[in-house]
């Protein structure tokens, strides 16, 4: 069933149909979410106005992990079935993943300065996000070193899978230091500890960011299909 | 099996003999280890040295291992011996495991033999040195497995040596951190069993799975 959609002949028009939906979700929710988050949402009782950087920081952090997970899934498909569309997905994703990881680190630093008094600490979350950025870089470096796209995809798949196994271990290894980053306030037992008027725009931004990613990946994959057909 | 047949044991001694004949190349990572670990006490004020020692030695060992791995498969891939190995009766994963064992003996064992010397340079108490050596010992199988995989992927590429380092270092972070946690705990008089067991678990998985994954990576490189 899934493999049927993975055939480039079927995937190409399907992606073409989905792209405008992703684009408009990205544009509309992004505009509404940003305006709501930055202008309408109430001022935080503890963090004041500074918390509003959350509307970029948190969705980017989610994206950095979501993109890696999607890469790990496609890596499995590449290694087991040599699925072409999965290869394309793997080739298109790490650049975007690295960008979102970079945005997460930069916005996090800017948020850290007023809240913690420092741009950077070697705490568990920050360190594992930085290592994630380095893993993205490693995958991109390998991609750049191999001219043959299919072979590059399989090499990238190997590193992605090993990295995916490694990420919880990295998280665990750095968790042994005490952590400064605030705990989870959204996906936690007993429901979110954020007021709905702050939470709704956050989810809008998350949806907008992921639509942006899907829109770009589909666009890129269609280009790769066109190029391989030509 | 005939007298001249290709067996795992023969391959192991073949690898060792080959490494012994290239002993000048094999000595380079050891020389690198001694050189770099002598730089830290020189560069830092004397009083900071004992504090710094475990981290400095761990990072130096990590880099020495990566340096040694550059040629793990490169020559075999370039001169076509790897293709011969792939057609051998023995599974490629086992051959890779044997090669890595020979590699460990030739490159990493000498570093452990020199470890007491560097312990002297850093004025380390003997019990700290013991825990450090144990953490390095438990860490090297995982370092070899991760680095071996990267070496297999990078074997035929330009800039392969640099890529090997770029790919391995982020993945090797946990080994470094658990190793240093172990030393840190013991220096503070706490039990280091948890970090030790974690390193040992990673080593067991690395020895079991690493050669198989590396063999698969070599096959990708051959396509």
Tab-separated table of C-alpha atoms in Angstrom:
chain	number	residue	atom	x	y	z
A	1	UNK	CA	0.000	0.000	0.000
A	2	UNK	CA	2.631	2.513	1.107
A	3	UNK	CA	5.039	1.151	-1.454
A	4	UNK	CA	2.526	1.909	-4.174
A	5	UNK	CA	2.601	5.608	-3.226
A	6	UNK	CA	6.366	5.440	-3.074
A	7	UNK	CA	6.642	4.800	-6.820
A	8	UNK	CA	7.902	8.066	-8.344
A	9	UNK	CA	5.184	7.874	-11.037
A	10	UNK	CA	2.450	8.006	-8.405
A	11	UNK	CA	4.330	10.133	-5.908
A	12	UNK	CA	5.001	12.962	-8.364
A	13	UNK	CA	1.359	13.982	-9.070
A	14	UNK	CA	0.347	13.230	-5.455
A	15	UNK	CA	3.046	15.587	-4.189
A	16	UNK	CA	1.893	18.173	-6.718
A	17	UNK	CA	-1.644	17.996	-5.323
A	18	UNK	CA	-0.501	18.194	-1.686
A	19	UNK	CA	1.967	21.049	-2.116
A	20	UNK	CA	-0.525	23.956	-2.274
A	21	UNK	CA	-2.252	22.650	0.901
A	22	UNK	CA	1.037	22.603	2.758
A	23	UNK	CA	2.000	25.998	1.421
A	24	UNK	CA	-1.245	27.696	2.478
A	25	UNK	CA	-1.240	25.972	5.874
A	26	UNK	CA	2.284	27.267	6.367
A	27	UNK	CA	1.456	30.810	5.229
A	28	UNK	CA	-1.919	31.306	6.939
A	29	UNK	CA	-1.184	29.561	10.234
A	30	UNK	CA	2.258	31.147	10.329
A	31	UNK	CA	0.841	34.650	9.919
A	32	UNK	CA	-2.026	34.135	12.392
A	33	UNK	CA	0.145	32.238	14.873
A	34	UNK	CA	2.902	34.853	14.825
A	35	UNK	CA	0.466	37.767	15.245
A	36	UNK	CA	-1.408	35.961	18.004
A	37	UNK	CA	1.768	34.865	19.750
A	38	UNK	CA	3.671	38.120	19.500
A	39	UNK	CA	0.820	40.667	19.857
A	40	UNK	CA	-2.331	39.123	21.372
A	41	UNK	CA	-1.165	36.410	23.789
A	42	UNK	CA	-0.948	37.645	27.407
A	43	UNK	CA	2.336	38.642	29.021
A	44	UNK	CA	3.909	35.840	31.023
A	45	UNK	CA	3.690	36.267	34.805
A	46	UNK	CA	7.332	35.269	35.364
A	47	UNK	CA	9.189	35.805	32.103
A	48	UNK	CA	7.420	38.961	30.886
A	49	UNK	CA	7.615	39.660	27.163
A	50	UNK	CA	10.771	37.606	26.631
A	51	UNK	CA	8.852	34.329	26.634
A	52	UNK	CA	7.431	35.192	23.193
A	53	UNK	CA	10.576	33.868	21.517
A	54	UNK	CA	9.061	30.514	22.455
A	55	UNK	CA	6.814	30.809	19.379
A	56	UNK	CA	9.871	30.301	17.190
A	57	UNK	CA	12.094	28.338	19.546
A	58	UNK	CA	9.765	25.501	20.565
A	59	UNK	CA	8.386	24.675	17.070
A	60	UNK	CA	11.938	24.726	15.675
A	61	UNK	CA	13.086	22.335	18.385
A	62	UNK	CA	10.177	20.010	17.577
A	63	UNK	CA	11.046	20.222	13.887
A	64	UNK	CA	14.711	19.425	14.485
A	65	UNK	CA	13.658	16.126	16.074
A	66	UNK	CA	10.690	15.408	13.799
A	67	UNK	CA	12.835	15.800	10.677
A	68	UNK	CA	15.456	13.447	12.086
A	69	UNK	CA	12.767	10.880	12.882
A	70	UNK	CA	11.359	11.132	9.357
A	71	UNK	CA	14.893	10.652	8.041
A	72	UNK	CA	15.360	7.560	10.192
A	73	UNK	CA	12.128	6.083	8.797
A	74	UNK	CA	13.206	6.783	5.221
A	75	UNK	CA	16.677	5.454	6.010
A	76	UNK	CA	15.121	2.133	7.005
A	77	UNK	CA	13.172	2.067	3.729
A	78	UNK	CA	16.339	2.907	1.793
A	79	UNK	CA	18.376	0.150	3.427
A	80	UNK	CA	15.676	-2.538	3.309
A	81	UNK	CA	13.830	-1.876	0.036
A	82	UNK	CA	15.989	0.734	-1.713
A	83	UNK	CA	12.821	2.804	-2.138
A	84	UNK	CA	13.584	5.654	-4.512
A	85	UNK	CA	11.303	8.240	-2.937
A	86	UNK	CA	12.791	7.426	0.485
A	87	UNK	CA	16.228	8.082	-1.002
A	88	UNK	CA	15.032	11.461	-2.237
A	89	UNK	CA	13.477	12.221	1.130
A	90	UNK	CA	16.779	11.436	2.821
A	91	UNK	CA	18.732	13.603	0.393
A	92	UNK	CA	16.398	16.607	0.841
A	93	UNK	CA	15.910	16.555	4.609
A	94	UNK	CA	19.229	17.037	6.438
A	95	UNK	CA	19.743	20.595	5.171
A	96	UNK	CA	16.361	21.666	6.506
A	97	UNK	CA	16.908	19.674	9.697
A	98	UNK	CA	20.248	21.389	10.308
A	99	UNK	CA	18.627	24.785	9.688
A	100	UNK	CA	15.857	24.187	12.242
A	101	UNK	CA	18.411	22.876	14.739
A	102	UNK	CA	20.508	25.997	14.187
A	103	UNK	CA	17.459	28.252	14.679
A	104	UNK	CA	16.627	26.335	17.877
A	105	UNK	CA	20.124	26.911	19.255
A	106	UNK	CA	20.229	30.607	18.309
A	107	UNK	CA	16.757	31.479	19.637
A	108	UNK	CA	17.463	29.386	22.723
A	109	UNK	CA	20.655	31.339	23.387
A	110	UNK	CA	18.829	34.644	22.945
A	111	UNK	CA	16.143	33.434	25.360
A	112	UNK	CA	18.763	32.153	27.783
A	113	UNK	CA	20.514	35.501	28.180
A	114	UNK	CA	17.630	37.400	29.875
A	115	UNK	CA	16.269	34.324	31.727
A	116	UNK	CA	19.415	32.502	32.898
A	117	UNK	CA	21.932	35.320	32.515
A	118	UNK	CA	24.007	33.405	29.960
A	119	UNK	CA	23.855	32.570	26.290
A	120	UNK	CA	25.137	29.053	26.696
A	121	UNK	CA	25.481	26.361	29.337
A	122	UNK	CA	26.629	22.776	28.811
A	123	UNK	CA	23.350	21.404	30.061
A	124	UNK	CA	21.671	18.226	28.878
A	125	UNK	CA	19.196	19.651	26.383
A	126	UNK	CA	21.493	22.243	24.895
A	127	UNK	CA	24.315	19.762	24.510
A	128	UNK	CA	22.203	17.073	22.874
A	129	UNK	CA	20.706	19.634	20.476
A	130	UNK	CA	24.247	20.740	19.574
A	131	UNK	CA	25.306	17.123	19.004
A	132	UNK	CA	22.208	16.697	16.830
A	133	UNK	CA	23.404	19.668	14.758
A	134	UNK	CA	26.822	18.003	14.406
A	135	UNK	CA	25.183	14.743	13.295
A	136	UNK	CA	23.232	16.682	10.650
A	137	UNK	CA	26.530	18.243	9.540
A	138	UNK	CA	28.175	14.811	9.344
A	139	UNK	CA	25.324	13.523	7.159
A	140	UNK	CA	25.577	16.613	4.943
A	141	UNK	CA	29.364	16.226	4.677
A	142	UNK	CA	28.933	12.631	3.496
A	143	UNK	CA	26.264	13.737	1.027
A	144	UNK	CA	28.663	16.297	-0.398
A	145	UNK	CA	31.524	13.809	-0.702
A	146	UNK	CA	29.688	11.214	-2.819
A	147	UNK	CA	28.777	12.270	-6.362
A	148	UNK	CA	26.461	9.303	-7.023
A	149	UNK	CA	23.056	10.221	-5.499
A	150	UNK	CA	21.841	6.672	-4.893
A	151	UNK	CA	25.039	5.635	-3.164
A	152	UNK	CA	25.071	8.890	-1.178
A	153	UNK	CA	21.537	8.144	0.017
A	154	UNK	CA	22.521	4.690	1.268
A	155	UNK	CA	25.603	5.996	3.063
A	156	UNK	CA	23.494	8.757	4.631
A	157	UNK	CA	20.959	6.108	5.640
A	158	UNK	CA	23.590	4.148	7.560
A	159	UNK	CA	24.728	7.216	9.516
A	160	UNK	CA	21.129	8.292	10.130
A	161	UNK	CA	20.184	4.922	11.599
A	162	UNK	CA	23.269	4.692	13.823
A	163	UNK	CA	22.672	8.296	14.919
A	164	UNK	CA	19.027	7.501	15.670
A	165	UNK	CA	20.029	4.651	17.954
A	166	UNK	CA	22.618	6.943	19.490
A	167	UNK	CA	20.428	9.969	20.205
A	168	UNK	CA	18.665	8.562	23.307
A	169	UNK	CA	22.081	7.453	24.591
A	170	UNK	CA	23.498	10.931	23.990
A	171	UNK	CA	20.509	12.414	25.788
A	172	UNK	CA	20.999	10.022	28.670
A	173	UNK	CA	24.733	10.592	28.887
A	174	UNK	CA	24.397	14.356	29.136
A	175	UNK	CA	21.353	14.077	31.418
A	176	UNK	CA	23.720	12.992	34.158
A	177	UNK	CA	24.718	16.561	34.556
A	178	UNK	CA	22.226	18.762	36.382
A	179	UNK	CA	19.958	20.575	34.010
A	180	UNK	CA	19.051	24.233	33.783
A	181	UNK	CA	16.559	24.029	30.930
A	182	UNK	CA	12.949	24.197	32.106
A	183	UNK	CA	10.987	20.955	32.205
A	184	UNK	CA	8.351	19.959	29.703
A	185	UNK	CA	5.302	22.165	30.069
A	186	UNK	CA	3.207	20.805	27.199
A	187	UNK	CA	3.412	17.037	26.775
A	188	UNK	CA	3.317	16.100	30.448
A	189	UNK	CA	1.189	14.201	32.903
A	190	UNK	CA	-1.886	16.162	33.973
A	191	UNK	CA	-2.045	18.222	30.781
A	192	UNK	CA	-0.187	21.325	29.667
A	193	UNK	CA	0.782	23.934	32.241
A	194	UNK	CA	0.417	26.744	29.713
A	195	UNK	CA	-2.775	28.799	29.369
A	196	UNK	CA	-4.778	27.998	26.188
A	197	UNK	CA	-4.422	31.591	24.954
A	198	UNK	CA	-0.661	31.016	24.842
A	199	UNK	CA	-0.822	27.388	23.727
A	200	UNK	CA	-3.080	27.720	20.649
A	201	UNK	CA	-0.698	30.030	18.744
A	202	UNK	CA	2.178	27.725	19.682
A	203	UNK	CA	0.450	24.786	18.031
A	204	UNK	CA	-0.357	27.001	15.033
A	205	UNK	CA	3.316	27.802	14.664
A	206	UNK	CA	4.248	24.132	14.979
A	207	UNK	CA	1.758	23.192	12.258
A	208	UNK	CA	2.984	26.050	10.116
A	209	UNK	CA	6.639	25.000	10.477
A	210	UNK	CA	5.931	21.366	9.667
A	211	UNK	CA	3.849	22.369	6.632
A	212	UNK	CA	6.755	24.519	5.510
A	213	UNK	CA	9.051	21.505	5.779
A	214	UNK	CA	6.683	19.190	3.905
A	215	UNK	CA	6.092	21.817	1.232
A	216	UNK	CA	9.829	22.264	0.602
A	217	UNK	CA	10.647	18.546	0.728
A	218	UNK	CA	7.892	17.687	-1.741
A	219	UNK	CA	9.021	20.515	-4.025
A	220	UNK	CA	12.604	19.298	-3.848
A	221	UNK	CA	11.662	15.639	-4.431
A	222	UNK	CA	9.615	16.620	-7.493
A	223	UNK	CA	12.682	18.402	-8.868
A	224	UNK	CA	14.800	15.293	-8.276
A	225	UNK	CA	12.197	13.101	-10.007
A	226	UNK	CA	12.087	15.483	-12.959
A	227	UNK	CA	15.868	15.503	-13.162
A	228	UNK	CA	16.146	11.718	-13.077
A	229	UNK	CA	13.415	11.407	-15.735
A	230	UNK	CA	15.091	13.878	-18.065
B	1	UNK	CA	39.548	-28.025	4.874
B	2	UNK	CA	42.861	-28.093	3.066
B	3	UNK	CA	46.156	-27.173	4.652
B	4	UNK	CA	46.341	-23.935	2.680
B	5	UNK	CA	42.706	-22.970	3.121
B	6	UNK	CA	41.640	-19.507	4.183
B	7	UNK	CA	40.567	-19.618	7.811
B	8	UNK	CA	39.654	-16.962	10.334
B	9	UNK	CA	42.737	-17.787	12.379
B	10	UNK	CA	44.983	-17.441	9.330
B	11	UNK	CA	43.352	-14.149	8.449
B	12	UNK	CA	43.905	-12.896	11.992
B	13	UNK	CA	47.627	-13.686	11.918
B	14	UNK	CA	47.838	-12.331	8.388
B	15	UNK	CA	46.409	-9.004	9.599
B	16	UNK	CA	48.787	-8.953	12.563
B	17	UNK	CA	51.822	-9.749	10.405
B	18	UNK	CA	50.846	-7.044	7.947
B	19	UNK	CA	50.490	-4.503	10.753
B	20	UNK	CA	53.819	-5.578	12.237
B	21	UNK	CA	55.557	-5.062	8.896
B	22	UNK	CA	54.106	-1.555	8.738
B	23	UNK	CA	55.294	-0.882	12.267
B	24	UNK	CA	56.439	2.624	11.402
B	25	UNK	CA	52.864	3.498	10.357
B	26	UNK	CA	51.454	1.656	13.346
B	27	UNK	CA	53.657	3.671	15.714
B	28	UNK	CA	52.287	6.998	14.461
B	29	UNK	CA	49.012	7.064	16.474
B	30	UNK	CA	50.960	6.064	19.593
B	31	UNK	CA	53.425	8.869	18.940
B	32	UNK	CA	50.469	11.215	18.405
B	33	UNK	CA	48.991	10.094	21.731
B	34	UNK	CA	52.217	10.746	23.636
B	35	UNK	CA	52.828	14.048	21.884
B	36	UNK	CA	49.359	15.478	22.455
B	37	UNK	CA	49.083	14.243	26.026
B	38	UNK	CA	52.387	15.952	26.786
B	39	UNK	CA	51.029	19.229	25.408
B	40	UNK	CA	48.264	19.566	27.994
B	41	UNK	CA	50.514	19.675	31.079
B	42	UNK	CA	52.815	22.052	29.197
B	43	UNK	CA	50.039	24.374	28.105
B	44	UNK	CA	48.175	24.574	31.394
B	45	UNK	CA	49.446	25.879	34.673
B	46	UNK	CA	50.783	23.067	36.826
B	47	UNK	CA	48.073	23.225	39.457
B	48	UNK	CA	45.323	22.599	36.898
B	49	UNK	CA	46.945	19.438	35.560
B	50	UNK	CA	45.531	16.801	37.950
B	51	UNK	CA	42.050	18.274	37.482
B	52	UNK	CA	42.438	18.186	33.742
B	53	UNK	CA	44.124	14.811	33.355
B	54	UNK	CA	41.203	12.407	32.754
B	55	UNK	CA	39.494	14.651	30.184
B	56	UNK	CA	42.764	15.401	28.394
B	57	UNK	CA	43.739	11.736	28.182
B	58	UNK	CA	40.249	10.675	27.080
B	59	UNK	CA	40.105	13.208	24.261
B	60	UNK	CA	43.662	12.387	23.200
B	61	UNK	CA	42.865	8.683	23.094
B	62	UNK	CA	39.689	9.354	21.119
B	63	UNK	CA	41.657	11.304	18.513
B	64	UNK	CA	44.447	8.705	18.384
B	65	UNK	CA	41.914	5.950	17.729
B	66	UNK	CA	40.355	7.999	14.910
B	67	UNK	CA	43.800	8.655	13.464
B	68	UNK	CA	44.569	4.936	13.477
B	69	UNK	CA	41.281	4.040	11.771
B	70	UNK	CA	41.972	6.036	8.621
B	71	UNK	CA	43.706	3.084	6.990
B	72	UNK	CA	41.520	0.340	8.468
B	73	UNK	CA	39.897	-0.458	5.104
B	74	UNK	CA	41.323	2.094	2.684
B	75	UNK	CA	44.176	-0.032	1.302
B	76	UNK	CA	42.027	-3.151	1.125
B	77	UNK	CA	39.366	-1.265	-0.819
B	78	UNK	CA	41.857	0.409	-3.145
B	79	UNK	CA	43.903	-2.667	-4.073
B	80	UNK	CA	40.856	-4.921	-4.497
B	81	UNK	CA	41.556	-7.222	-1.537
B	82	UNK	CA	38.183	-6.234	-0.066
B	83	UNK	CA	36.404	-7.747	-3.070
B	84	UNK	CA	38.297	-10.981	-2.458
B	85	UNK	CA	37.220	-10.946	1.183
B	86	UNK	CA	33.603	-10.490	0.146
B	87	UNK	CA	33.723	-13.652	-1.918
B	88	UNK	CA	35.308	-15.642	0.923
B	89	UNK	CA	33.385	-18.510	2.490
B	90	UNK	CA	33.432	-16.809	5.874
B	91	UNK	CA	30.825	-14.109	6.509
B	92	UNK	CA	32.256	-10.642	5.967
B	93	UNK	CA	31.111	-9.561	9.440
B	94	UNK	CA	33.370	-12.157	11.070
B	95	UNK	CA	36.334	-11.134	8.914
B	96	UNK	CA	35.754	-7.505	9.884
B	97	UNK	CA	35.629	-8.517	13.568
B	98	UNK	CA	38.928	-10.370	13.211
B	99	UNK	CA	40.540	-7.411	11.464
B	100	UNK	CA	39.341	-5.049	14.187
B	101	UNK	CA	40.738	-7.320	16.898
B	102	UNK	CA	44.141	-7.253	15.178
B	103	UNK	CA	43.778	-3.490	14.867
B	104	UNK	CA	43.041	-3.182	18.576
B	105	UNK	CA	46.132	-5.223	19.459
B	106	UNK	CA	48.436	-3.315	17.119
B	107	UNK	CA	47.253	0.237	17.740
B	108	UNK	CA	45.429	0.475	21.031
B	109	UNK	CA	47.222	-1.978	23.280
B	110	UNK	CA	50.521	0.011	23.018
B	111	UNK	CA	48.653	3.118	24.170
B	112	UNK	CA	47.494	1.262	27.275
B	113	UNK	CA	51.068	0.129	27.913
B	114	UNK	CA	52.177	3.782	27.839
B	115	UNK	CA	49.312	4.939	30.046
B	116	UNK	CA	51.280	4.695	33.352
B	117	UNK	CA	53.870	7.033	31.826
B	118	UNK	CA	51.260	9.687	31.051
B	119	UNK	CA	49.845	9.064	34.524
B	120	UNK	CA	53.242	10.147	35.843
B	121	UNK	CA	53.216	13.286	33.681
B	122	UNK	CA	49.839	14.251	35.073
B	123	UNK	CA	50.793	13.247	38.648
B	124	UNK	CA	47.741	11.032	38.877
B	125	UNK	CA	47.054	8.915	41.969
B	126	UNK	CA	47.234	5.238	41.054
B	127	UNK	CA	43.588	4.485	41.849
B	128	UNK	CA	42.422	7.293	39.560
B	129	UNK	CA	44.744	5.974	36.882
B	130	UNK	CA	43.244	2.522	37.330
B	131	UNK	CA	39.664	3.774	36.928
B	132	UNK	CA	40.717	5.886	33.950
B	133	UNK	CA	42.365	2.886	32.305
B	134	UNK	CA	39.268	0.787	32.975
B	135	UNK	CA	37.009	3.438	31.449
B	136	UNK	CA	39.265	3.680	28.372
B	137	UNK	CA	39.364	-0.094	28.085
B	138	UNK	CA	35.557	-0.344	28.194
B	139	UNK	CA	35.212	2.597	25.821
B	140	UNK	CA	37.542	1.450	23.033
B	141	UNK	CA	35.285	-1.314	21.602
B	142	UNK	CA	32.496	1.245	21.043
B	143	UNK	CA	34.949	3.782	19.612
B	144	UNK	CA	36.287	1.123	17.239
B	145	UNK	CA	32.782	0.073	16.197
B	146	UNK	CA	31.621	3.644	15.480
B	147	UNK	CA	34.903	4.632	13.859
B	148	UNK	CA	35.092	1.377	11.899
B	149	UNK	CA	31.647	2.022	10.456
B	150	UNK	CA	32.659	5.546	9.462
B	151	UNK	CA	35.949	4.247	8.046
B	152	UNK	CA	34.019	1.721	5.937
B	153	UNK	CA	31.688	4.429	4.624
B	154	UNK	CA	34.546	6.834	3.925
B	155	UNK	CA	37.025	4.249	2.577
B	156	UNK	CA	36.821	5.124	-1.113
B	157	UNK	CA	36.243	8.851	-0.754
B	158	UNK	CA	38.410	11.909	-1.175
B	159	UNK	CA	38.982	13.537	2.218
B	160	UNK	CA	38.042	10.187	3.751
B	161	UNK	CA	40.169	10.762	6.842
B	162	UNK	CA	38.477	14.067	7.664
B	163	UNK	CA	35.014	12.650	7.011
B	164	UNK	CA	35.799	9.744	9.318
B	165	UNK	CA	36.530	12.181	12.147
B	166	UNK	CA	33.493	14.392	11.402
B	167	UNK	CA	31.129	11.422	11.422
B	168	UNK	CA	32.564	9.606	14.430
B	169	UNK	CA	33.058	12.449	16.901
B	170	UNK	CA	29.397	13.441	17.448
B	171	UNK	CA	28.383	9.779	17.687
B	172	UNK	CA	31.172	9.069	20.169
B	173	UNK	CA	30.062	11.782	22.615
B	174	UNK	CA	28.308	9.337	25.010
B	175	UNK	CA	31.401	7.136	25.281
B	176	UNK	CA	33.477	10.145	26.273
B	177	UNK	CA	30.885	11.397	28.760
B	178	UNK	CA	30.264	8.037	30.433
B	179	UNK	CA	34.009	7.399	30.616
B	180	UNK	CA	34.605	10.745	32.291
B	181	UNK	CA	31.600	10.306	34.588
B	182	UNK	CA	33.210	7.104	35.780
B	183	UNK	CA	36.506	8.812	36.637
B	184	UNK	CA	34.705	11.798	38.135
B	185	UNK	CA	32.594	9.597	40.419
B	186	UNK	CA	35.591	7.654	41.654
B	187	UNK	CA	37.569	10.871	42.273
B	188	UNK	CA	34.704	12.091	44.448
B	189	UNK	CA	34.611	8.822	46.338
B	190	UNK	CA	31.275	7.759	44.841
B	191	UNK	CA	30.343	4.479	43.216
B	192	UNK	CA	31.079	4.509	39.503
B	193	UNK	CA	29.261	1.213	38.861
B	194	UNK	CA	26.395	2.758	36.844
B	195	UNK	CA	28.629	4.497	34.304
B	196	UNK	CA	30.923	1.453	34.167
B	197	UNK	CA	28.012	-0.878	33.450
B	198	UNK	CA	26.661	1.455	30.800
B	199	UNK	CA	30.041	1.570	29.059
B	200	UNK	CA	30.305	-2.205	29.303
B	201	UNK	CA	26.812	-2.624	27.833
B	202	UNK	CA	27.716	-0.354	24.923
B	203	UNK	CA	30.931	-2.326	24.433
B	204	UNK	CA	29.025	-5.630	24.291
B	205	UNK	CA	26.556	-4.249	21.735
B	206	UNK	CA	29.442	-2.754	19.742
B	207	UNK	CA	31.358	-6.020	19.589
B	208	UNK	CA	28.208	-7.936	18.637
B	209	UNK	CA	26.608	-5.581	16.150
B	210	UNK	CA	29.470	-3.311	15.054
B	211	UNK	CA	31.243	-5.708	12.651
B	212	UNK	CA	27.935	-6.657	10.981
B	213	UNK	CA	26.992	-3.014	10.409
B	214	UNK	CA	30.516	-2.268	9.191
B	215	UNK	CA	30.317	-5.190	6.752
B	216	UNK	CA	27.040	-3.817	5.396
B	217	UNK	CA	28.684	-0.402	5.037
B	218	UNK	CA	31.586	-1.941	3.109
B	219	UNK	CA	29.102	-3.578	0.733
B	220	UNK	CA	27.477	-0.186	0.089
B	221	UNK	CA	30.901	1.244	-0.698
B	222	UNK	CA	31.547	-1.530	-3.218
B	223	UNK	CA	28.391	-0.939	-5.262
